[in-house]
Amino acid sequence: MMENHFPAPAPALLPLSTDQAYTIFNSRQISFIIFIAAFAGLMSPLSATAYFPALNLLASDLRVSNASINLTVTTYMIFQGLAPAVLGNFADSVGRRPVFIVGFIVYIAACVGLALQNSFAALMVLRCIQSAGTSSTVAISVSVAADVSTTAERGKYMGLVTSGTAMGTAIGPVIGGVLSQFLGWRSIFWFLAVLVGVYMVPLVLWFPETGRNIVGNGSIKAQRWNQPLYTSLTSLFKHNRVATTITQRSIPGATNKSNTFNTLPNPLNALKIMAHKDVALILAYNAIVYTAFNTITASTPYLFGQIYNLDVLRIGLCYIPFGTASFLAPLLTGLLLDWNFQRVALAVGISVERKRTQSMATFPIEKARMTIALPMAVMGALALLCYGWVLEVNGPLAAALVLQFVIGLSVTGAFQVMNVVIVDYHPQNPATATAANNLVRCWTGAVANYLIILMVDGMGRGWCFTFVGLVLFFSSSALLVLLKLGPQWRKTRLSNE
């Protein structure tokens, strides 16, 4: 049994502060915080995938080639990686809330411009601005989950947040297909602008600052400009301190002074994270997993239109199985991660404090995480291989969609595990760490998006996805390396920090 390979039982971990809760927010308040964060994380992939079904219409209306229109997808993904590298560290330094608000204001302005523009140049520039406005929200929403969850609960809460991101993949093509089919491609951008405008009401009114560098476990009062509008207005009219909808309960010894601006933002911090062997290997592997994921989303309109002669609306509907699996995968994976964390802890004799701050320096976190990711990655690789050959022989559409569901469930699950590991490794600056992850995966995904159609045409459908599946399969050996060498690499990294 696997438990026999664990070292002898270790002494129980002691909380860093036995009288201090990891977060003062109760379960109802955390639910609200996670909901707001999950919705924020939804917008970047929703904006990306809602655009896919309209590509042919845009090319026709703007009188450009399909290759030129695909460049707008590639540049969007480039900014998906670049923007979080700058704004992620900013969110770790000055807070989650202001970056959310400013980013969404920029996003709304870009959506309005996209709905009104009539040229390819304007489309290209405004898509870059739209991406810059919303792309950092993925990294920051993950950081919000890390702010309010311990390592023992991180799988569940990050799963909930990431499911919001995955939902964008699930519903984006459907929404884009319906809107562009019946109302034209401009309606996609009007819809996105209105959706975010409505969402910003609870965000501005009630969402509290959660950044641990700013408010600690929630017991430190944020500066007035960084408080929910409801709190600020109530304090202004009543001239005394009152509780916001998300109540901040004081803890003995806590200060009321926010730490905002104590640390100046440094965009290069995302690059510095990549210098460590364990982190670099995780980022490289995660980029390969994401690239495999992206080959499905980017090639579906082209392949399904070519093989099954589907129109814009039906192509959008074909994303439902893959998107549904991508939505379910983080939720199921999160539960598996928390279960495996408890199992590994029991095996090595470590007690788990779910609501208290604990040191994870001696915990075998690699074993708790990688043993979940490995079988998922292998299943995804095999499904990719089968998918390519179903398309090669013009197999039934139902078979292709079933395989897309399996790929979405397994590949997204493996991807989610690595996202959690990145935060496990950098709990003090999760937005910066996630931004580094986004930078690598989005840029490799952008390259894959550009190359996948060329590969399909040059290699054939079967051999193209066989190649993608084999790359994923053999690169998964990185997980075995992390299982064996990761603990020592992590120990060395922590001793040098």
CSV table of C-alpha atoms in Angstrom, one decimal:
chain,number,residue,atom,x,y,z
A,1,MET,CA,0.0,0.0,0.0
A,2,MET,CA,1.1,3.6,-0.6
A,3,GLU,CA,1.1,4.4,3.1
A,4,ASN,CA,4.1,2.0,3.6
A,5,HIS,CA,6.3,4.4,1.6
A,6,PHE,CA,5.8,7.3,4.0
A,7,PRO,CA,8.4,8.1,6.6
A,8,ALA,CA,7.9,7.3,10.2
A,9,PRO,CA,5.3,9.4,12.0
A,10,ALA,CA,6.3,12.9,12.6
A,11,PRO,CA,5.3,15.0,15.6
A,12,ALA,CA,2.1,16.9,15.2
A,13,LEU,CA,2.4,20.3,13.5
A,14,LEU,CA,1.9,23.2,15.8
A,15,PRO,CA,0.0,26.2,14.6
A,16,LEU,CA,2.1,29.3,14.1
A,17,SER,CA,-0.2,31.0,16.5
A,18,THR,CA,-2.5,28.7,18.4
A,19,ASP,CA,-4.8,31.5,19.5
A,20,GLN,CA,-5.3,33.1,16.1
A,21,ALA,CA,-7.7,31.8,13.5
A,22,TYR,CA,-6.5,31.7,9.9
A,23,THR,CA,-9.5,34.0,9.0
A,24,ILE,CA,-12.1,35.7,11.0
A,25,PHE,CA,-14.8,35.4,8.3
A,26,ASN,CA,-17.5,32.9,9.0
A,27,SER,CA,-18.8,30.3,6.5
A,28,ARG,CA,-21.6,32.6,5.2
A,29,GLN,CA,-19.2,35.5,4.7
A,30,ILE,CA,-16.6,33.2,3.0
A,31,SER,CA,-19.3,31.9,0.7
A,32,PHE,CA,-20.0,35.5,-0.5
A,33,ILE,CA,-16.3,36.2,-0.9
A,34,ILE,CA,-15.8,33.1,-2.9
A,35,PHE,CA,-18.8,33.8,-5.1
A,36,ILE,CA,-17.5,37.3,-6.0
A,37,ALA,CA,-14.0,35.9,-6.6
A,38,ALA,CA,-15.4,33.0,-8.8
A,39,PHE,CA,-17.4,35.4,-10.9
A,40,ALA,CA,-14.4,37.7,-11.4
A,41,GLY,CA,-12.4,34.7,-12.6
A,42,LEU,CA,-15.2,33.8,-15.0
A,43,MET,CA,-14.9,36.9,-17.1
A,44,SER,CA,-11.5,36.4,-18.8
A,45,PRO,CA,-12.3,32.9,-20.3
A,46,LEU,CA,-15.9,34.0,-21.0
A,47,SER,CA,-14.6,36.9,-23.0
A,48,ALA,CA,-12.1,34.7,-24.8
A,49,THR,CA,-14.5,31.8,-25.7
A,50,ALA,CA,-17.6,33.8,-26.4
A,51,TYR,CA,-15.6,35.3,-29.3
A,52,PHE,CA,-14.8,31.9,-31.0
A,53,PRO,CA,-18.2,31.3,-32.7
A,54,ALA,CA,-18.1,34.8,-34.2
A,55,LEU,CA,-14.7,34.5,-35.9
A,56,ASN,CA,-16.0,33.8,-39.3
A,57,LEU,CA,-18.6,36.6,-39.1
A,58,LEU,CA,-15.9,39.1,-38.0
A,59,ALA,CA,-13.6,38.1,-40.8
A,60,SER,CA,-16.4,38.6,-43.3
A,61,ASP,CA,-17.6,42.0,-41.9
A,62,LEU,CA,-14.1,43.4,-41.5
A,63,ARG,CA,-13.0,42.0,-44.9
A,64,VAL,CA,-9.9,40.2,-43.5
A,65,SER,CA,-8.7,36.6,-43.7
A,66,ASN,CA,-9.4,34.0,-41.1
A,67,ALA,CA,-5.7,33.9,-40.3
A,68,SER,CA,-5.8,37.6,-39.5
A,69,ILE,CA,-8.8,37.2,-37.2
A,70,ASN,CA,-7.0,34.3,-35.4
A,71,LEU,CA,-4.3,36.8,-34.6
A,72,THR,CA,-6.8,38.6,-32.4
A,73,VAL,CA,-7.2,35.4,-30.4
A,74,THR,CA,-3.4,35.0,-30.1
A,75,THR,CA,-2.8,38.6,-28.9
A,76,TYR,CA,-5.6,38.3,-26.4
A,77,MET,CA,-3.8,35.3,-24.9
A,78,ILE,CA,-0.5,37.1,-24.9
A,79,PHE,CA,-2.0,39.8,-22.8
A,80,GLN,CA,-3.7,37.2,-20.6
A,81,GLY,CA,-0.2,36.2,-19.6
A,82,LEU,CA,1.4,39.6,-19.5
A,83,ALA,CA,-1.2,41.6,-17.5
A,84,PRO,CA,-1.3,39.4,-14.4
A,85,ALA,CA,2.5,39.5,-14.2
A,86,VAL,CA,2.2,43.2,-13.5
A,87,LEU,CA,-1.2,43.4,-11.7
A,88,GLY,CA,-0.7,40.2,-9.7
A,89,ASN,CA,2.2,41.6,-7.7
A,90,PHE,CA,0.2,44.9,-7.4
A,91,ALA,CA,-2.7,43.0,-5.8
A,92,ASP,CA,-0.3,41.3,-3.3
A,93,SER,CA,1.1,44.8,-2.4
A,94,VAL,CA,-2.0,47.1,-2.3
A,95,GLY,CA,-4.9,44.7,-2.2
A,96,ARG,CA,-7.3,42.6,-4.2
A,97,ARG,CA,-10.3,44.9,-4.2
A,98,PRO,CA,-8.7,48.0,-6.0
A,99,VAL,CA,-7.3,45.8,-8.8
A,100,PHE,CA,-10.6,44.1,-9.3
A,101,ILE,CA,-12.4,47.5,-9.6
A,102,VAL,CA,-9.9,49.3,-11.8
A,103,GLY,CA,-9.5,46.2,-14.1
A,104,PHE,CA,-13.3,45.9,-14.6
A,105,ILE,CA,-13.7,49.6,-15.4
A,106,VAL,CA,-11.0,49.3,-18.1
A,107,TYR,CA,-12.8,46.1,-19.3
A,108,ILE,CA,-16.2,47.7,-19.6
A,109,ALA,CA,-14.7,50.6,-21.6
A,110,ALA,CA,-13.0,48.2,-24.0
A,111,CYS,CA,-16.2,46.2,-24.5
A,112,VAL,CA,-18.1,49.3,-25.4
A,113,GLY,CA,-15.3,50.2,-27.9
A,114,LEU,CA,-15.4,46.7,-29.4
A,115,ALA,CA,-19.1,46.9,-29.9
A,116,LEU,CA,-18.8,50.2,-31.8
A,117,GLN,CA,-15.6,49.7,-33.8
A,118,ASN,CA,-15.5,49.0,-37.6
A,119,SER,CA,-11.9,48.2,-38.4
A,120,PHE,CA,-9.5,45.3,-37.9
A,121,ALA,CA,-6.9,47.6,-36.3
A,122,ALA,CA,-9.4,48.8,-33.7
A,123,LEU,CA,-10.5,45.2,-33.0
A,124,MET,CA,-6.9,44.1,-32.4
A,125,VAL,CA,-6.1,47.0,-30.1
A,126,LEU,CA,-9.3,46.9,-28.1
A,127,ARG,CA,-9.1,43.1,-27.6
A,128,CYS,CA,-5.7,43.6,-26.1
A,129,ILE,CA,-7.1,46.3,-23.7
A,130,GLN,CA,-10.1,44.1,-22.9
A,131,SER,CA,-7.7,41.2,-22.1
A,132,ALA,CA,-5.5,43.5,-19.9
A,133,GLY,CA,-8.5,44.6,-18.0
A,134,THR,CA,-9.9,41.2,-17.0
A,135,SER,CA,-7.0,38.7,-17.3
A,136,SER,CA,-5.5,39.5,-13.9
A,137,THR,CA,-8.8,38.6,-12.2
A,138,VAL,CA,-8.0,34.9,-12.7
A,139,ALA,CA,-4.9,35.2,-10.6
A,140,ILE,CA,-6.5,37.5,-8.0
A,141,SER,CA,-9.6,35.3,-7.6
A,142,VAL,CA,-7.3,32.4,-6.8
A,143,SER,CA,-5.5,34.6,-4.3
A,144,VAL,CA,-8.8,35.5,-2.6
A,145,ALA,CA,-9.4,31.8,-2.1
A,146,ALA,CA,-5.9,31.4,-0.6
A,147,ASP,CA,-6.6,34.4,1.7
A,148,VAL,CA,-9.5,32.7,3.4
A,149,SER,CA,-8.5,29.0,3.3
A,150,THR,CA,-5.8,27.0,5.0
A,151,THR,CA,-3.8,24.4,3.1
A,152,ALA,CA,-6.1,21.6,4.4
A,153,GLU,CA,-9.2,23.4,2.8
A,154,ARG,CA,-7.5,24.9,-0.2
A,155,GLY,CA,-8.5,22.2,-2.6
A,156,LYS,CA,-12.2,22.9,-2.0
A,157,TYR,CA,-12.1,26.6,-2.1
A,158,MET,CA,-9.7,26.9,-5.0
A,159,GLY,CA,-11.9,24.4,-6.8
A,160,LEU,CA,-15.0,26.6,-6.3
A,161,VAL,CA,-13.1,29.7,-7.5
A,162,THR,CA,-11.6,27.9,-10.5
A,163,SER,CA,-15.0,26.4,-11.4
A,164,GLY,CA,-16.0,30.0,-12.1
A,165,THR,CA,-13.1,30.3,-14.5
A,166,ALA,CA,-14.0,27.0,-16.1
A,167,MET,CA,-17.6,28.0,-16.4
A,168,GLY,CA,-16.5,30.8,-18.7
A,169,THR,CA,-15.1,28.1,-21.0
A,170,ALA,CA,-18.4,26.1,-20.7
A,171,ILE,CA,-20.9,28.9,-21.4
A,172,GLY,CA,-18.8,31.3,-23.5
A,173,PRO,CA,-19.1,29.6,-26.9
A,174,VAL,CA,-22.8,28.9,-26.3
A,175,ILE,CA,-23.6,32.5,-25.4
A,176,GLY,CA,-21.4,33.8,-28.3
A,177,GLY,CA,-23.0,31.4,-30.7
A,178,VAL,CA,-26.6,32.4,-29.8
A,179,LEU,CA,-25.9,36.1,-29.7
A,180,SER,CA,-23.9,36.2,-33.0
A,181,GLN,CA,-26.4,34.0,-34.8
A,182,PHE,CA,-29.5,36.1,-33.9
A,183,LEU,CA,-28.2,39.6,-32.9
A,184,GLY,CA,-24.8,39.9,-34.6
A,185,TRP,CA,-21.3,39.8,-33.3
A,186,ARG,CA,-21.5,43.3,-31.7
A,187,SER,CA,-24.1,42.0,-29.2
A,188,ILE,CA,-21.4,39.8,-27.6
A,189,PHE,CA,-19.5,42.8,-26.4
A,190,TRP,CA,-22.6,44.7,-25.3
A,191,PHE,CA,-23.6,41.7,-23.3
A,192,LEU,CA,-20.2,41.4,-21.6
A,193,ALA,CA,-20.2,45.2,-20.7
A,194,VAL,CA,-23.7,45.0,-19.1
A,195,LEU,CA,-22.9,41.7,-17.3
A,196,VAL,CA,-19.8,43.2,-15.7
A,197,GLY,CA,-21.6,46.5,-14.9
A,198,VAL,CA,-24.3,44.6,-12.9
A,199,TYR,CA,-21.6,42.4,-11.2
A,200,MET,CA,-19.7,45.5,-10.0
A,201,VAL,CA,-22.6,46.6,-7.8
A,202,PRO,CA,-22.1,44.0,-5.1
A,203,LEU,CA,-18.3,44.1,-5.7
A,204,VAL,CA,-18.1,47.8,-4.9
A,205,LEU,CA,-20.8,47.8,-2.2
A,206,TRP,CA,-19.9,44.8,-0.1
A,207,PHE,CA,-16.8,42.9,-1.1
A,208,PRO,CA,-14.1,43.4,1.6
A,209,GLU,CA,-10.3,43.5,1.1
A,210,THR,CA,-8.9,40.1,1.9
A,211,GLY,CA,-5.2,40.5,1.0
A,212,ARG,CA,-3.3,39.1,4.0
A,213,ASN,CA,-0.5,41.6,3.5
A,214,ILE,CA,-3.2,44.3,4.0
A,215,VAL,CA,-5.7,43.1,6.5
A,216,GLY,CA,-4.1,40.0,8.0
A,217,ASN,CA,-6.7,37.4,8.8
A,218,GLY,CA,-9.4,40.1,8.3
A,219,SER,CA,-9.0,41.6,11.8
A,220,ILE,CA,-7.0,44.6,10.5
A,221,LYS,CA,-9.1,47.5,9.2
A,222,ALA,CA,-8.3,48.5,5.6
A,223,GLN,CA,-7.8,52.1,4.8
A,224,ARG,CA,-11.0,53.9,4.0
A,225,TRP,CA,-10.5,54.1,0.3
A,226,ASN,CA,-10.1,50.3,0.2
A,227,GLN,CA,-13.2,49.5,2.2
A,228,PRO,CA,-16.6,48.4,0.8
A,229,LEU,CA,-18.6,51.4,-0.2
A,230,TYR,CA,-21.4,50.4,2.2
A,231,THR,CA,-19.0,50.5,5.1
A,232,SER,CA,-17.6,53.9,4.1
A,233,LEU,CA,-21.0,55.4,3.6
A,234,THR,CA,-22.3,54.0,6.9
A,235,SER,CA,-19.3,55.3,8.8
A,236,LEU,CA,-19.6,58.7,7.2
A,237,PHE,CA,-23.3,59.2,8.0
A,238,LYS,CA,-23.1,57.7,11.5
A,239,HIS,CA,-19.7,59.1,12.5
A,240,ASN,CA,-18.6,56.0,14.2
A,241,ARG,CA,-17.3,52.6,13.5
A,242,VAL,CA,-19.9,50.1,12.3
A,243,ALA,CA,-19.7,46.6,11.0
A,244,THR,CA,-20.0,45.9,7.3
A,245,THR,CA,-22.1,43.1,5.9
A,246,ILE,CA,-18.9,41.1,6.1
A,247,THR,CA,-18.3,41.7,9.8
A,248,GLN,CA,-14.8,42.2,11.0
A,249,ARG,CA,-14.4,40.9,14.5
A,250,SER,CA,-11.4,42.1,16.4
A,251,ILE,CA,-8.7,39.6,17.7
A,252,PRO,CA,-6.6,40.4,20.7
A,253,GLY,CA,-3.3,42.0,19.7
A,254,ALA,CA,-4.6,43.0,16.2
A,255,THR,CA,-3.9,46.4,15.0
A,256,ASN,CA,-6.3,48.6,13.2
A,257,LYS,CA,-3.7,50.0,10.9
A,258,SER,CA,-3.7,48.6,7.3
A,259,ASN,CA,-0.4,47.6,5.8
A,260,THR,CA,-1.2,49.1,2.4
A,261,PHE,CA,1.8,50.3,0.5
A,262,ASN,CA,4.3,48.9,3.0
A,263,THR,CA,5.7,46.9,0.1
A,264,LEU,CA,6.0,48.6,-3.3
A,265,PRO,CA,4.7,46.5,-6.3
A,266,ASN,CA,7.5,44.9,-8.4
A,267,PRO,CA,6.3,43.2,-11.6
A,268,LEU,CA,9.6,41.3,-11.8
A,269,ASN,CA,8.6,39.3,-8.8
A,270,ALA,CA,6.6,37.0,-11.1
A,271,LEU,CA,9.8,36.3,-13.0
A,272,LYS,CA,11.9,35.7,-9.9
A,273,ILE,CA,9.5,33.0,-8.8
A,274,MET,CA,10.4,31.0,-12.0
A,275,ALA,CA,14.1,30.8,-11.0
A,276,HIS,CA,13.6,28.0,-8.5
A,277,LYS,CA,13.8,24.4,-9.8
A,278,ASP,CA,10.7,23.1,-8.3
A,279,VAL,CA,8.6,26.1,-9.3
A,280,ALA,CA,10.0,26.2,-12.8
A,281,LEU,CA,9.2,22.5,-13.3
A,282,ILE,CA,5.7,23.0,-12.1
A,283,LEU,CA,5.2,26.0,-14.4
A,284,ALA,CA,6.6,24.2,-17.4
A,285,TYR,CA,4.4,21.2,-16.9
A,286,ASN,CA,1.3,23.2,-16.2
A,287,ALA,CA,2.0,25.1,-19.5
A,288,ILE,CA,2.0,21.8,-21.4
A,289,VAL,CA,-1.2,20.7,-19.7
A,290,TYR,CA,-2.9,24.0,-20.6
A,291,THR,CA,-1.6,23.8,-24.2
A,292,ALA,CA,-3.2,20.4,-24.5
A,293,PHE,CA,-6.5,21.9,-23.2
A,294,ASN,CA,-6.2,24.8,-25.6
A,295,THR,CA,-5.8,22.6,-28.7
A,296,ILE,CA,-9.4,21.5,-28.2
A,297,THR,CA,-10.9,24.9,-27.7
A,298,ALA,CA,-9.0,26.5,-30.5
A,299,SER,CA,-9.5,23.8,-33.1
A,300,THR,CA,-13.2,22.9,-32.5
A,301,PRO,CA,-14.8,25.6,-34.8
A,302,TYR,CA,-12.5,24.7,-37.7
A,303,LEU,CA,-12.7,20.9,-37.3
A,304,PHE,CA,-16.4,20.6,-36.5
A,305,GLY,CA,-17.3,23.0,-39.3
A,306,GLN,CA,-15.2,21.1,-41.8
A,307,ILE,CA,-16.1,17.5,-40.7
A,308,TYR,CA,-19.8,17.9,-39.6
A,309,ASN,CA,-20.7,21.0,-41.6
A,310,LEU,CA,-22.1,22.8,-38.5
A,311,ASP,CA,-23.2,26.5,-38.4
A,312,VAL,CA,-22.1,29.1,-35.8
A,313,LEU,CA,-24.9,28.2,-33.3
A,314,ARG,CA,-24.3,24.4,-33.5
A,315,ILE,CA,-20.6,24.8,-33.1
A,316,GLY,CA,-21.2,26.9,-30.0
A,317,LEU,CA,-23.5,24.2,-28.6
A,318,CYS,CA,-20.8,21.6,-29.2
A,319,TYR,CA,-18.7,23.2,-26.5
A,320,ILE,CA,-21.2,22.2,-23.8
A,321,PRO,CA,-19.7,18.8,-23.0
A,322,PHE,CA,-16.1,20.0,-22.9
A,323,GLY,CA,-17.1,23.1,-20.9
A,324,THR,CA,-19.3,21.2,-18.5
A,325,ALA,CA,-16.4,18.8,-17.8
A,326,SER,CA,-14.1,21.7,-17.3
A,327,PHE,CA,-16.5,23.2,-14.8
A,328,LEU,CA,-17.0,20.0,-12.9
A,329,ALA,CA,-13.3,19.1,-12.8
A,330,PRO,CA,-12.1,21.8,-10.3
A,331,LEU,CA,-15.0,20.9,-7.9
A,332,LEU,CA,-14.3,17.2,-8.0
A,333,THR,CA,-10.5,17.7,-7.9
A,334,GLY,CA,-10.8,20.0,-5.0
A,335,LEU,CA,-12.6,17.4,-2.9
A,336,LEU,CA,-10.1,14.8,-3.9
A,337,LEU,CA,-7.2,17.1,-2.9
A,338,ASP,CA,-8.6,17.8,0.5
A,339,TRP,CA,-9.4,14.1,1.1
A,340,ASN,CA,-5.8,13.1,0.0
A,341,PHE,CA,-4.3,15.8,2.2
A,342,GLN,CA,-6.1,14.3,5.2
A,343,ARG,CA,-5.0,10.8,4.2
A,344,VAL,CA,-1.4,11.7,3.8
A,345,ALA,CA,-1.4,13.7,7.1
A,346,LEU,CA,-2.8,10.6,9.0
A,347,ALA,CA,-0.2,8.4,7.4
A,348,VAL,CA,2.7,10.5,8.6
A,349,GLY,CA,1.2,11.3,12.0
A,350,ILE,CA,0.6,15.0,11.4
A,351,SER,CA,-2.5,16.6,12.9
A,352,VAL,CA,-4.4,19.0,10.7
A,353,GLU,CA,-5.8,22.3,11.9
A,354,ARG,CA,-8.4,23.3,9.3
A,355,LYS,CA,-9.1,26.8,10.7
A,356,ARG,CA,-5.6,27.7,12.1
A,357,THR,CA,-2.4,28.9,10.6
A,358,GLN,CA,0.1,26.0,10.3
A,359,SER,CA,3.6,25.6,8.9
A,360,MET,CA,3.8,23.3,5.9
A,361,ALA,CA,7.6,23.2,5.8
A,362,THR,CA,7.8,19.5,6.9
A,363,PHE,CA,4.6,18.3,5.3
A,364,PRO,CA,4.9,16.1,2.2
A,365,ILE,CA,2.7,18.3,0.1
A,366,GLU,CA,4.1,16.9,-3.1
A,367,LYS,CA,2.8,13.4,-2.2
A,368,ALA,CA,-0.6,14.9,-1.3
A,369,ARG,CA,-1.0,16.7,-4.6
A,370,MET,CA,0.9,14.8,-7.3
A,371,THR,CA,-0.7,11.4,-6.7
A,372,ILE,CA,-4.0,13.0,-7.7
A,373,ALA,CA,-2.6,14.8,-10.8
A,374,LEU,CA,-0.7,11.9,-12.3
A,375,PRO,CA,-3.6,9.5,-13.2
A,376,MET,CA,-5.7,12.5,-14.5
A,377,ALA,CA,-2.9,13.5,-16.8
A,378,VAL,CA,-2.4,9.9,-18.2
A,379,MET,CA,-6.2,9.6,-18.8
A,380,GLY,CA,-6.2,12.9,-20.6
A,381,ALA,CA,-3.3,11.9,-22.8
A,382,LEU,CA,-5.0,8.7,-23.9
A,383,ALA,CA,-8.3,10.5,-24.5
A,384,LEU,CA,-6.5,13.0,-26.8
A,385,LEU,CA,-5.0,10.2,-28.8
A,386,CYS,CA,-8.4,8.6,-29.3
A,387,TYR,CA,-10.0,11.9,-30.1
A,388,GLY,CA,-7.6,12.6,-33.0
A,389,TRP,CA,-8.3,9.3,-34.7
A,390,VAL,CA,-12.1,9.6,-34.3
A,391,LEU,CA,-11.8,12.9,-36.2
A,392,GLU,CA,-9.4,11.4,-38.7
A,393,VAL,CA,-12.0,8.8,-39.8
A,394,ASN,CA,-14.9,11.3,-39.7
A,395,GLY,CA,-16.3,9.4,-36.7
A,396,PRO,CA,-19.7,10.2,-35.1
A,397,LEU,CA,-20.1,13.6,-33.6
A,398,ALA,CA,-21.3,12.0,-30.4
A,399,ALA,CA,-18.1,10.1,-30.0
A,400,ALA,CA,-16.0,13.2,-30.5
A,401,LEU,CA,-18.1,15.1,-27.9
A,402,VAL,CA,-17.8,12.2,-25.3
A,403,LEU,CA,-14.0,12.2,-25.8
A,404,GLN,CA,-14.0,16.0,-25.4
A,405,PHE,CA,-15.8,15.5,-22.1
A,406,VAL,CA,-13.2,13.0,-20.9
A,407,ILE,CA,-10.4,15.3,-22.0
A,408,GLY,CA,-12.0,18.3,-20.2
A,409,LEU,CA,-12.5,16.4,-17.0
A,410,SER,CA,-9.0,14.9,-16.8
A,411,VAL,CA,-6.8,17.6,-18.3
A,412,THR,CA,-8.6,20.4,-16.3
A,413,GLY,CA,-8.3,18.2,-13.2
A,414,ALA,CA,-4.5,17.9,-13.6
A,415,PHE,CA,-4.3,21.6,-14.4
A,416,GLN,CA,-6.2,22.4,-11.2
A,417,VAL,CA,-3.9,20.3,-9.0
A,418,MET,CA,-0.9,22.2,-10.3
A,419,ASN,CA,-2.6,25.6,-9.7
A,420,VAL,CA,-3.2,24.5,-6.0
A,421,VAL,CA,0.5,23.5,-5.7
A,422,ILE,CA,1.7,26.9,-6.9
A,423,VAL,CA,-0.3,28.5,-4.1
A,424,ASP,CA,0.8,26.0,-1.6
A,425,TYR,CA,4.4,26.9,-2.4
A,426,HIS,CA,3.7,30.7,-2.2
A,427,PRO,CA,0.9,31.3,0.4
A,428,GLN,CA,2.2,34.8,1.2
A,429,ASN,CA,2.1,36.1,-2.4
A,430,PRO,CA,-0.4,33.9,-4.2
A,431,ALA,CA,-1.4,36.5,-6.8
A,432,THR,CA,2.2,36.9,-7.9
A,433,ALA,CA,2.7,33.1,-8.0
A,434,THR,CA,-0.5,32.6,-10.0
A,435,ALA,CA,0.5,35.4,-12.3
A,436,ALA,CA,3.8,33.6,-13.1
A,437,ASN,CA,1.7,30.6,-13.8
A,438,ASN,CA,-0.6,32.5,-16.1
A,439,LEU,CA,2.4,34.1,-17.9
A,440,VAL,CA,3.9,30.8,-18.9
A,441,ARG,CA,0.7,28.9,-19.7
A,442,CYS,CA,-1.0,31.7,-21.7
A,443,TRP,CA,2.0,32.4,-23.9
A,444,THR,CA,2.5,28.7,-24.7
A,445,GLY,CA,-1.2,28.5,-25.2
A,446,ALA,CA,-1.0,31.4,-27.6
A,447,VAL,CA,1.6,29.6,-29.6
A,448,ALA,CA,-0.5,26.4,-29.6
A,449,ASN,CA,-3.6,28.4,-30.8
A,450,TYR,CA,-1.6,29.7,-33.7
A,451,LEU,CA,-0.1,26.4,-34.6
A,452,ILE,CA,-2.9,23.9,-34.1
A,453,ILE,CA,-4.7,24.5,-37.4
A,454,LEU,CA,-1.4,24.4,-39.3
A,455,MET,CA,-0.5,21.1,-37.5
A,456,VAL,CA,-3.9,19.6,-38.3
A,457,ASP,CA,-3.6,20.5,-42.0
A,458,GLY,CA,0.1,19.4,-42.1
A,459,MET,CA,0.0,16.2,-40.0
A,460,GLY,CA,-3.6,15.1,-40.3
A,461,ARG,CA,-6.1,15.1,-37.4
A,462,GLY,CA,-5.1,11.7,-36.0
A,463,TRP,CA,-1.3,12.3,-35.9
A,464,CYS,CA,-1.7,15.9,-34.7
A,465,PHE,CA,-3.6,14.9,-31.5
A,466,THR,CA,-1.5,11.8,-31.1
A,467,PHE,CA,1.5,14.1,-30.9
A,468,VAL,CA,-0.3,16.3,-28.4
A,469,GLY,CA,-1.3,13.3,-26.3
A,470,LEU,CA,2.2,11.8,-26.3
A,471,VAL,CA,3.8,15.2,-25.3
A,472,LEU,CA,1.4,15.3,-22.4
A,473,PHE,CA,2.0,11.7,-21.4
A,474,PHE,CA,5.8,11.8,-21.4
A,475,SER,CA,6.0,15.3,-19.8
A,476,SER,CA,3.9,13.9,-16.9
A,477,SER,CA,7.2,12.2,-15.7
A,478,ALA,CA,7.8,15.7,-14.2
A,479,LEU,CA,5.3,14.7,-11.5
A,480,LEU,CA,7.4,11.7,-10.6
A,481,VAL,CA,10.5,13.9,-10.4
A,482,LEU,CA,8.6,16.3,-8.1
A,483,LEU,CA,7.5,13.4,-5.9
A,484,LYS,CA,11.1,12.3,-5.5
A,485,LEU,CA,13.1,15.5,-5.5
A,486,GLY,CA,10.4,18.1,-4.7
A,487,PRO,CA,10.6,18.0,-0.9
A,488,GLN,CA,14.3,18.6,-0.9
A,489,TRP,CA,14.1,21.4,-3.5
A,490,ARG,CA,11.4,23.0,-1.5
A,491,LYS,CA,13.4,22.8,1.7
A,492,THR,CA,16.4,24.4,0.0
A,493,ARG,CA,14.2,27.2,-1.5
A,494,LEU,CA,12.6,28.0,1.8
A,495,SER,CA,16.0,28.1,3.6
A,496,ASN,CA,17.2,30.7,1.0
A,497,GLU,CA,14.2,32.9,1.1
